[in-house]
Amino acid sequence: MDQTLIDYETLAEWLFPEVTETPEDMEKRYPVRGLPEGAVVSRLAPSPTGFVHLGNVVQGLTSERLAHQSGGVLFLRIEDTDAKREVKGASEILIEMLSHYGIVFDEGASLDENGAICDKGDYGPYKQSNRAPIYHVYAKKLVREGKAYPCFCTEEDLDRFHAEQEAEKANFGYYGKWAKWRDRSLEEIREQLDSGTPWVLRFRSTGSIEHKFKYNDLIKGEVDITENDIDHVLLKSDGIPTYHFAHAVDDHLMRTTHVVRGDEWLSGLPFHIQLFQALGFRLPKYVHIGTLMKMDGTSKRKLSKRKDPELALSYYKSVGYPTDSVVEYLMTILNSNFEDWRRANPLAPLDDFKFSAKKMNAAGSLFDLAKLSDVSKNLISRMSAEDVYNAVSEWAKEFDGEFYDDFTREPAFTKAVLAIGRGGNKPRKDFATWSEVKGYMGFMFDRYYEANGAYPDGFDAGTIADILTDFLSTYSSADDQTVWFDKMKDIAEKHGFARETKEYKASPEAYRGHIGDISAFVRVAVTGKQNSPDLYAVMSILGHEVATSRIQKQIERLRG
Ligand code: GLU
């Protein structure tokens, strides 16, 4: 028998004596999924750092659409191999939040009825920290085949190599003359093992940076790949795998067909391709999503955790964006043809849209809060008053207890206000978030009514007071809207204001103002603001007593 082969067998036994299972056992335990041709198996593989961000939703939505519209499977894998970054409870929060965004997993890490993490599905465990024995089966296989070896270098050794490489202007990494443990004898290795020196398992790369080839990413298109020549770490000294090794083993055994992930991983692709080959795994398709960008002045930059609160998912919850608005907006930036489709199918469910990785922006989509707000205003304008009421109540209960008390005290009253301008072909688009509702209709409650509201400029207080006095003396809550408005026009005429805006526009010098100014005076008196929902409706919902007493007090204030 070849001497080297024997050595590798021995080495594999030394390093992984506890591993008795084989890759064949794994293949049997996690068989190829019996899915129809073309069904996509995709996943979201977040690290539970406690920071759930838009990128998680973007990747989640992309995976979800690709999987579900092809009749495939979406699963969630928790990548908790970096214990330093892990935050307790983060996985639970993540699952909870993603489900609000309609990203529901068929299998993977899930919550049981007590809200604790559990595994659902036949391809688990779905938490990487519970998969050590599985990684070790493949680590042993690689060692046995001479494709991986133990390295006993210390941090100081590695720092020294780095400094040398810097001085020599060489590429950084563990390769060439710096790959100190690549070709050591069994005796030398035995000696280190016996003295208990910590070791990591490294990949024995056979790649060369002289070799380049093309790879076709589903979003990026054709990308140039330079072969990897670094002997990267596969297992850390505690036996926990690096991202790269876990990615290859997990996505193979979980039978992932499409790896959807952020394009910060693109630089790792040469190594991943190499690793899949070395392990004898079929390479999945890669879908590398560009980082979300935003405009900063005239230049584009990546959304940053430090500078941009809108990167955190918690932002949307606390400000009160409906999750549907966020999803709808993300779809518009994820697929370039989504907006056209939406215009043609205004009411169709999102699932009817044919999502395609090819329509995604290779360079990273531009995220714009103002556009999100437009989308959200539209979406909210089509909701029923009842649904808006329920959503605002839920939001306010958590984020604005004082407003919650007023808002929910008399549901029929509140819903009547929310119903103003709703329904019909051109519903009002007044607010984009639930936190804006207080500014929109808070004046309906005494607590938020602004008694010092500003009247339109250019009119003296006495004139406004006289007009309000006339309004009060003719106002009847029994009048229909036309009679109510005609009475206002009469008051306008009496005080030298045009009955119609267009008359005023034709000869502004002939009037002191126009009917719009008269209604603005009444509006400010009743609502404290120059903008409000339909004034006639507001006054009828407020009721005669409240509406007229507010006007009366304003007359007194104006006469000071
Ligand atoms: N755990 C990696 C991350 O959080 C996942 C990358 C992947 O999806 O493969 O970025």
XYZ file of C-alpha atoms and ligand atoms in Angstrom:
570
model
C 0.000 0.000 0.000
C 1.102 3.558 -0.665
C 2.933 4.894 2.386
C 1.187 8.302 2.320
C -2.275 6.742 2.364
C -1.422 4.804 5.509
C -0.162 7.939 7.145
C -3.376 9.793 6.419
C -5.457 6.946 7.840
C -3.423 7.024 11.028
C -3.616 10.785 11.242
C -7.394 10.708 10.752
C -7.712 8.233 13.645
C -5.490 10.349 15.876
C -7.447 13.506 15.204
C -10.959 12.089 15.208
C -10.953 8.872 17.225
C -14.558 9.408 18.295
C -15.874 9.560 14.725
C -17.245 6.188 13.685
C -19.839 7.313 11.177
C -18.999 7.774 7.521
C -20.089 10.137 4.757
C -22.153 7.239 3.395
C -24.058 7.129 6.688
C -24.761 10.829 6.301
C -25.967 10.385 2.739
C -28.414 7.785 3.993
C -29.622 9.888 6.892
C -30.176 12.946 4.695
C -31.353 11.548 1.395
C -31.864 13.559 -1.769
C -35.252 15.258 -1.465
C -37.940 13.743 -3.617
C -38.937 17.026 -5.211
C -40.051 17.563 -8.785
C -37.528 18.827 -11.338
C -36.969 22.563 -10.980
C -38.105 22.821 -7.357
C -35.774 25.161 -5.497
C -34.547 24.329 -2.012
C -33.337 27.492 -0.411
C -32.572 28.774 3.009
C -31.904 31.697 5.232
C -28.810 31.176 7.330
C -28.520 34.105 9.723
C -26.130 34.476 12.618
C -27.983 35.190 15.859
C -26.207 38.433 16.731
C -29.333 40.136 18.044
C -29.356 42.642 15.191
C -32.129 41.782 12.763
C -31.793 43.964 9.702
C -33.286 44.686 6.312
C -30.707 42.385 4.729
C -32.289 39.453 6.567
C -35.671 40.321 5.044
C -34.209 40.931 1.589
C -32.467 37.551 1.624
C -35.449 35.907 3.272
C -37.889 37.232 0.681
C -35.633 36.261 -2.185
C -35.162 32.722 -0.885
C -38.827 32.446 -0.012
C -40.021 33.483 -3.447
C -37.526 31.287 -5.303
C -38.432 28.272 -3.161
C -42.167 28.625 -2.921
C -42.973 29.746 -6.422
C -41.128 26.686 -7.723
C -42.881 24.272 -5.370
C -39.693 23.841 -3.353
C -38.671 24.144 0.270
C -37.529 27.064 2.398
C -35.697 26.375 5.629
C -34.007 28.308 8.390
C -30.565 27.435 9.648
C -29.071 29.195 12.634
C -25.377 29.881 12.095
C -24.165 30.178 15.651
C -20.589 28.992 15.249
C -19.240 32.326 16.429
C -20.088 32.124 20.121
C -18.535 35.554 20.748
C -21.132 37.262 18.588
C -24.102 35.263 19.765
C -26.756 37.003 21.815
C -29.116 34.981 23.973
C -32.678 34.887 22.652
C -31.615 36.312 19.280
C -32.759 33.274 17.291
C -36.222 33.430 18.817
C -36.532 37.147 18.000
C -35.337 36.509 14.481
C -37.926 33.831 13.758
C -40.648 35.951 15.298
C -39.728 39.043 13.272
C -39.336 37.244 9.967
C -42.744 35.644 10.321
C -44.236 39.163 10.590
C -42.745 39.827 7.184
C -44.471 36.802 5.710
C -41.275 34.756 5.655
C -42.517 31.465 6.956
C -40.215 28.483 6.827
C -41.280 24.990 5.849
C -38.613 23.511 8.029
C -35.608 24.360 10.119
C -35.172 26.145 13.405
C -38.689 26.920 14.672
C -40.498 28.021 17.798
C -42.467 25.485 19.833
C -45.696 26.403 21.620
C -43.707 27.877 24.505
C -41.697 30.073 22.184
C -38.526 27.992 22.586
C -36.280 27.016 19.681
C -36.842 23.554 18.276
C -36.126 21.676 15.066
C -38.809 20.987 12.503
C -37.958 18.725 9.571
C -35.802 15.743 8.653
C -32.577 17.507 7.720
C -31.592 18.841 11.151
C -30.198 19.696 13.543
C -30.684 23.172 12.077
C -28.524 24.953 14.600
C -24.875 24.653 13.678
C -23.731 24.360 17.281
C -25.635 21.057 17.435
C -23.956 19.659 14.335
C -20.356 19.184 15.471
C -20.387 15.367 15.035
C -21.581 15.785 11.438
C -18.798 18.207 10.520
C -16.290 15.856 12.099
C -17.345 13.004 9.830
C -16.342 15.109 6.835
C -13.264 16.513 8.540
C -12.084 12.964 9.101
C -12.826 12.079 5.496
C -10.698 15.000 4.258
C -7.805 14.091 6.527
C -8.021 10.463 5.434
C -7.799 11.599 1.812
C -4.882 13.935 2.472
C -7.050 17.008 1.846
C -6.805 18.468 5.330
C -4.185 18.558 8.066
C -3.712 19.853 11.609
C -1.869 23.113 12.133
C -0.301 23.960 15.489
C 0.682 27.544 14.756
C 0.020 30.052 17.504
C -1.573 33.496 17.086
C 1.937 34.923 17.379
C 3.174 32.712 14.536
C 0.334 33.906 12.331
C 0.984 37.546 13.218
C 4.614 37.048 12.324
C 3.722 35.546 8.926
C 1.434 38.497 8.309
C 4.210 40.960 9.070
C 6.628 39.075 6.818
C 4.093 39.032 4.009
C 3.550 42.727 4.411
C 7.298 43.363 4.232
C 7.680 41.131 1.182
C 4.586 42.602 -0.462
C 3.227 39.061 -0.736
C -0.418 38.034 -0.545
C -1.631 37.421 2.981
C -2.659 34.006 4.209
C -1.457 30.528 5.063
C 0.198 29.183 1.906
C 3.569 28.418 0.333
C 6.489 28.779 2.690
C 4.184 30.071 5.394
C 2.115 26.882 5.412
C 4.347 25.531 8.156
C 2.378 22.427 9.039
C 1.310 21.401 5.580
C 3.898 18.674 5.083
C 5.024 17.595 8.519
C 5.739 14.021 9.471
C 3.475 11.945 11.651
C 6.138 12.012 14.374
C 6.147 15.782 14.551
C 2.382 15.868 14.705
C 2.294 13.148 17.374
C 4.675 15.133 19.500
C 2.405 18.205 19.440
C -0.687 16.159 20.112
C 0.981 14.453 23.056
C 1.991 17.738 24.575
C -1.581 19.002 24.190
C -0.839 21.881 21.800
C -4.095 23.289 20.442
C -4.609 22.776 16.719
C -6.893 23.864 13.929
C -7.733 21.772 10.902
C -6.645 23.327 7.632
C -7.641 22.599 4.063
C -4.769 21.443 1.849
C -5.338 23.657 -1.147
C -4.162 22.452 -4.531
C -5.331 25.632 -6.274
C -3.110 28.174 -7.965
C -3.733 31.884 -8.400
C -2.415 31.448 -11.943
C -5.646 29.597 -12.766
C -8.710 31.660 -13.503
C -12.157 30.627 -14.629
C -15.678 31.975 -15.033
C -18.585 31.257 -12.767
C -22.215 32.136 -13.407
C -23.936 33.698 -10.430
C -27.718 33.984 -10.756
C -27.695 37.711 -9.953
C -24.187 38.858 -10.780
C -24.017 36.926 -14.029
C -20.580 35.801 -15.158
C -17.955 36.447 -12.490
C -14.199 35.932 -12.766
C -12.806 33.506 -10.268
C -9.176 33.105 -9.360
C -8.425 29.741 -7.806
C -7.837 29.701 -4.084
C -4.334 28.794 -2.939
C -4.778 29.432 0.780
C -4.942 26.595 3.279
C -7.981 28.015 5.050
C -9.115 26.824 8.464
C -11.928 24.262 8.401
C -12.220 23.541 12.112
C -11.210 25.928 14.853
C -9.257 24.690 17.877
C -12.482 23.963 19.753
C -13.619 21.690 16.914
C -16.228 24.192 15.714
C -16.250 24.699 11.935
C -15.602 27.965 10.151
C -18.406 29.433 8.063
C -16.876 27.961 4.886
C -16.741 24.369 6.027
C -20.150 24.489 7.694
C -21.633 26.056 4.537
C -20.374 23.212 2.350
C -21.411 20.401 4.694
C -24.767 21.887 5.662
C -25.924 23.035 2.263
C -24.970 19.673 0.818
C -26.678 17.572 3.470
C -29.718 19.827 3.665
C -29.956 19.490 -0.100
C -29.922 23.209 -0.813
C -30.174 23.905 -4.522
C -29.857 27.715 -4.306
C -27.579 29.517 -1.876
C -29.043 32.996 -1.472
C -26.693 35.207 0.518
C -25.136 38.654 0.744
C -22.432 39.468 -1.763
C -19.905 39.983 1.020
C -19.489 36.197 0.597
C -18.593 36.434 -3.080
C -14.895 36.662 -2.237
C -15.201 33.290 -0.488
C -16.667 31.620 -3.557
C -13.373 30.337 -5.053
C -12.723 28.486 -1.822
C -16.310 27.233 -1.596
C -16.211 25.837 -5.114
C -12.941 24.105 -4.270
C -14.312 22.738 -1.017
C -17.435 21.285 -2.613
C -15.206 19.542 -5.142
C -12.849 18.178 -2.505
C -15.785 16.837 -0.519
C -17.329 15.282 -3.617
C -20.440 17.434 -3.331
C -22.448 18.808 -6.187
C -22.163 22.604 -6.293
C -25.429 24.476 -5.595
C -26.413 27.570 -7.566
C -25.325 30.831 -5.986
C -27.476 33.931 -5.699
C -25.320 36.747 -4.330
C -27.421 39.756 -3.362
C -25.865 43.212 -3.541
C -25.778 45.251 -0.334
C -28.570 47.785 0.143
C -27.387 51.270 -0.731
C -28.686 54.732 0.025
C -28.081 58.194 -1.343
C -25.963 60.379 0.875
C -25.983 63.794 -0.720
C -25.112 63.064 -4.324
C -23.240 59.822 -3.755
C -24.339 56.285 -3.035
C -23.130 54.379 -0.026
C -23.953 51.174 1.821
C -26.601 51.344 4.510
C -24.699 51.357 7.755
C -25.666 49.970 11.126
C -24.066 52.922 12.852
C -25.435 55.758 10.721
C -28.796 54.515 9.475
C -31.474 53.524 11.982
C -33.586 52.315 9.048
C -31.261 49.350 8.577
C -32.636 47.726 11.745
C -35.923 45.902 11.441
C -36.953 47.178 14.854
C -37.095 50.673 13.303
C -40.087 49.753 11.139
C -41.912 48.285 14.069
C -41.358 51.213 16.389
C -42.216 53.820 13.746
C -45.201 51.711 12.773
C -44.745 50.869 9.110
C -47.111 48.043 8.204
C -44.936 45.046 7.413
C -46.868 44.691 4.141
C -45.628 48.137 3.105
C -42.032 47.192 3.780
C -42.398 43.950 1.836
C -44.187 45.682 -1.034
C -41.471 48.335 -1.223
C -38.661 45.802 -1.003
C -40.214 43.942 -3.913
C -40.070 47.121 -5.983
C -36.346 47.427 -5.378
C -35.634 43.709 -5.650
C -37.191 43.069 -9.035
C -36.969 45.800 -11.654
C -40.258 44.798 -13.296
C -42.289 44.643 -10.087
C -43.617 48.202 -10.253
C -44.976 47.734 -13.773
C -46.590 44.511 -12.724
C -48.129 46.221 -9.677
C -49.543 49.028 -11.816
C -51.194 46.456 -14.044
C -52.369 44.355 -11.078
C -53.066 46.803 -8.262
C -54.900 44.380 -6.034
C -53.241 41.067 -6.847
C -51.527 39.174 -4.024
C -47.741 39.377 -4.093
C -47.440 35.677 -4.717
C -48.902 36.148 -8.202
C -45.818 38.093 -9.251
C -43.187 36.005 -11.006
C -40.080 36.738 -8.993
C -36.767 36.284 -10.738
C -33.176 36.435 -9.495
C -32.227 37.691 -12.976
C -34.232 40.879 -12.411
C -32.231 41.739 -9.329
C -29.768 44.585 -9.260
C -26.263 43.153 -9.364
C -24.750 46.275 -7.851
C -27.121 46.497 -4.888
C -30.505 48.213 -4.718
C -31.030 51.770 -3.640
C -33.136 52.017 -0.519
C -35.136 55.206 -0.101
C -37.314 55.870 2.944
C -39.343 58.513 1.089
C -40.318 55.955 -1.562
C -41.175 53.449 1.130
C -43.493 56.065 2.624
C -45.219 56.605 -0.721
C -45.762 52.884 -1.086
C -47.025 52.715 2.460
C -49.437 55.621 2.067
C -50.913 53.897 -0.927
C -51.252 50.621 0.837
C -52.813 52.144 3.965
C -55.233 54.187 1.851
C -56.688 50.917 0.563
C -57.153 49.408 4.014
C -60.545 49.509 5.735
C -61.060 51.855 8.685
C -61.528 48.774 10.829
C -58.144 47.313 9.824
C -56.389 50.644 10.328
C -58.037 50.945 13.726
C -56.798 47.517 14.777
C -53.270 48.105 13.494
C -52.930 51.513 15.124
C -54.317 50.172 18.409
C -51.795 47.373 18.429
C -48.955 49.735 17.615
C -50.002 52.408 20.144
C -50.455 49.869 22.909
C -46.752 49.097 22.643
C -45.291 52.451 21.693
C -47.616 55.263 22.814
C -49.760 54.284 25.776
C -51.250 57.760 26.241
C -52.488 57.946 22.662
C -53.697 54.360 22.930
C -56.045 55.326 25.761
C -57.661 58.124 23.761
C -57.642 56.240 20.488
C -59.437 53.180 21.856
C -61.780 54.868 24.344
C -64.678 55.088 21.890
C -63.920 52.771 18.985
C -66.939 53.884 16.929
C -65.841 57.525 17.171
C -62.244 56.723 16.180
C -63.275 54.477 13.315
C -65.605 57.190 12.008
C -62.607 59.551 11.807
C -60.487 56.901 10.110
C -63.262 56.312 7.602
C -63.119 59.916 6.338
C -61.986 59.907 2.716
C -61.524 56.135 2.737
C -63.047 53.868 0.084
C -63.888 55.045 -3.415
C -61.524 55.448 -6.324
C -59.301 58.113 -4.886
C -58.824 57.399 -1.220
C -56.870 59.930 0.846
C -53.223 59.170 1.395
C -52.561 60.824 4.688
C -50.135 58.704 6.589
C -47.448 56.147 5.941
C -46.908 54.914 9.486
C -49.004 54.298 12.569
C -47.015 56.859 14.513
C -48.241 59.554 12.101
C -51.847 58.899 13.037
C -51.595 61.020 16.163
C -50.531 64.021 14.082
C -53.267 63.266 11.591
C -56.246 62.963 13.919
C -55.018 63.646 17.453
C -56.968 66.940 17.476
C -60.130 64.884 17.697
C -59.169 64.330 21.335
C -58.928 67.333 23.671
C -55.511 66.283 24.927
C -53.899 66.857 21.531
C -56.037 69.728 20.270
C -53.812 72.766 19.686
C -55.640 75.793 21.071
C -52.898 78.105 19.806
C -53.042 76.966 16.199
C -51.661 79.333 13.573
C -54.136 81.003 11.193
C -53.179 81.704 7.577
C -50.905 84.725 7.250
C -52.127 88.062 6.055
C -55.422 88.382 7.962
C -55.953 90.360 11.111
C -57.307 88.679 14.202
C -60.392 90.904 14.321
C -61.500 89.874 10.803
C -61.025 86.197 11.615
C -62.975 86.606 14.855
C -65.830 88.351 13.019
C -65.963 85.577 10.430
C -65.930 82.856 13.080
C -68.704 84.692 14.925
C -70.831 84.755 11.772
C -70.056 81.111 11.200
C -71.223 80.203 14.705
C -74.418 82.178 14.418
C -75.480 80.374 11.239
C -74.005 76.916 11.945
C -76.384 74.036 12.401
C -75.179 70.488 12.757
C -78.357 69.408 10.962
C -77.207 71.028 7.693
C -76.037 68.784 4.915
C -72.627 69.474 3.389
C -73.952 71.660 0.568
C -76.010 73.887 2.848
C -73.080 74.091 5.272
C -70.742 75.189 2.517
C -73.222 77.634 0.983
C -73.512 79.348 4.346
C -69.733 79.730 4.393
C -69.836 81.246 0.926
C -72.415 83.758 2.123
C -70.104 84.717 4.971
C -67.235 85.028 2.491
C -69.227 87.408 0.331
C -70.393 89.453 3.289
C -66.782 90.073 4.342
C -65.472 90.889 0.868
C -63.988 87.439 0.091
C -64.637 85.665 -3.223
C -67.317 82.919 -3.097
C -65.243 80.798 -5.478
C -61.490 80.451 -5.672
C -61.508 80.903 -9.416
C -63.258 84.306 -9.111
C -60.489 85.357 -6.800
C -57.816 84.129 -9.165
C -59.343 86.105 -12.023
C -59.148 89.398 -10.096
C -57.352 89.085 -6.796
C -57.287 92.850 -6.301
C -61.097 92.885 -6.020
C -61.192 90.706 -2.890
C -59.686 90.359 0.579
C -59.340 86.650 -0.003
C -61.518 83.706 -1.040
C -63.739 80.938 0.286
C -60.675 78.745 0.946
C -59.497 81.291 3.509
C -62.861 81.250 5.274
C -62.817 77.480 5.603
C -59.190 77.657 6.721
C -60.217 79.949 9.608
C -62.896 77.495 10.700
C -60.521 74.583 10.227
C -57.838 76.086 12.430
C -60.438 76.949 15.049
C -61.854 73.413 15.138
C -58.719 71.333 14.546
C -55.849 73.639 15.526
C -54.269 72.941 12.120
C -54.427 74.221 8.556
C -54.516 70.659 7.231
C -57.035 68.129 8.379
C -59.382 65.502 7.068
C -62.616 66.797 5.559
C -63.831 69.609 7.833
C -67.537 68.948 7.479
C -67.040 65.295 8.465
C -64.721 66.266 11.301
C -67.314 68.660 12.728
C -70.121 66.161 12.535
C -68.061 63.453 14.243
C -66.821 65.855 16.931
C -70.421 66.829 17.580
C -72.093 70.205 17.877
C -71.026 70.938 21.415
C -67.307 70.297 21.091
C -67.026 71.926 17.654
C -68.847 75.124 18.610
C -67.194 75.498 21.987
C -63.742 75.287 20.317
C -64.786 78.018 17.877
C -66.204 80.135 20.681
C -62.942 79.934 22.624
C -60.992 80.899 19.516
C -63.136 83.977 19.053
C -62.292 84.961 22.623
C -58.612 84.257 22.036
C -58.540 86.299 18.822
C -60.294 89.237 20.475
C -57.726 88.802 23.291
N -24.317 33.309 8.561
C -24.048 34.010 7.356
C -24.433 35.457 7.553
O -25.025 35.792 8.532
C -24.892 33.409 6.270
C -24.366 33.456 4.901
C -25.134 32.448 4.061
O -26.340 32.660 3.862
O -24.562 31.466 3.644
O -24.141 36.286 6.763
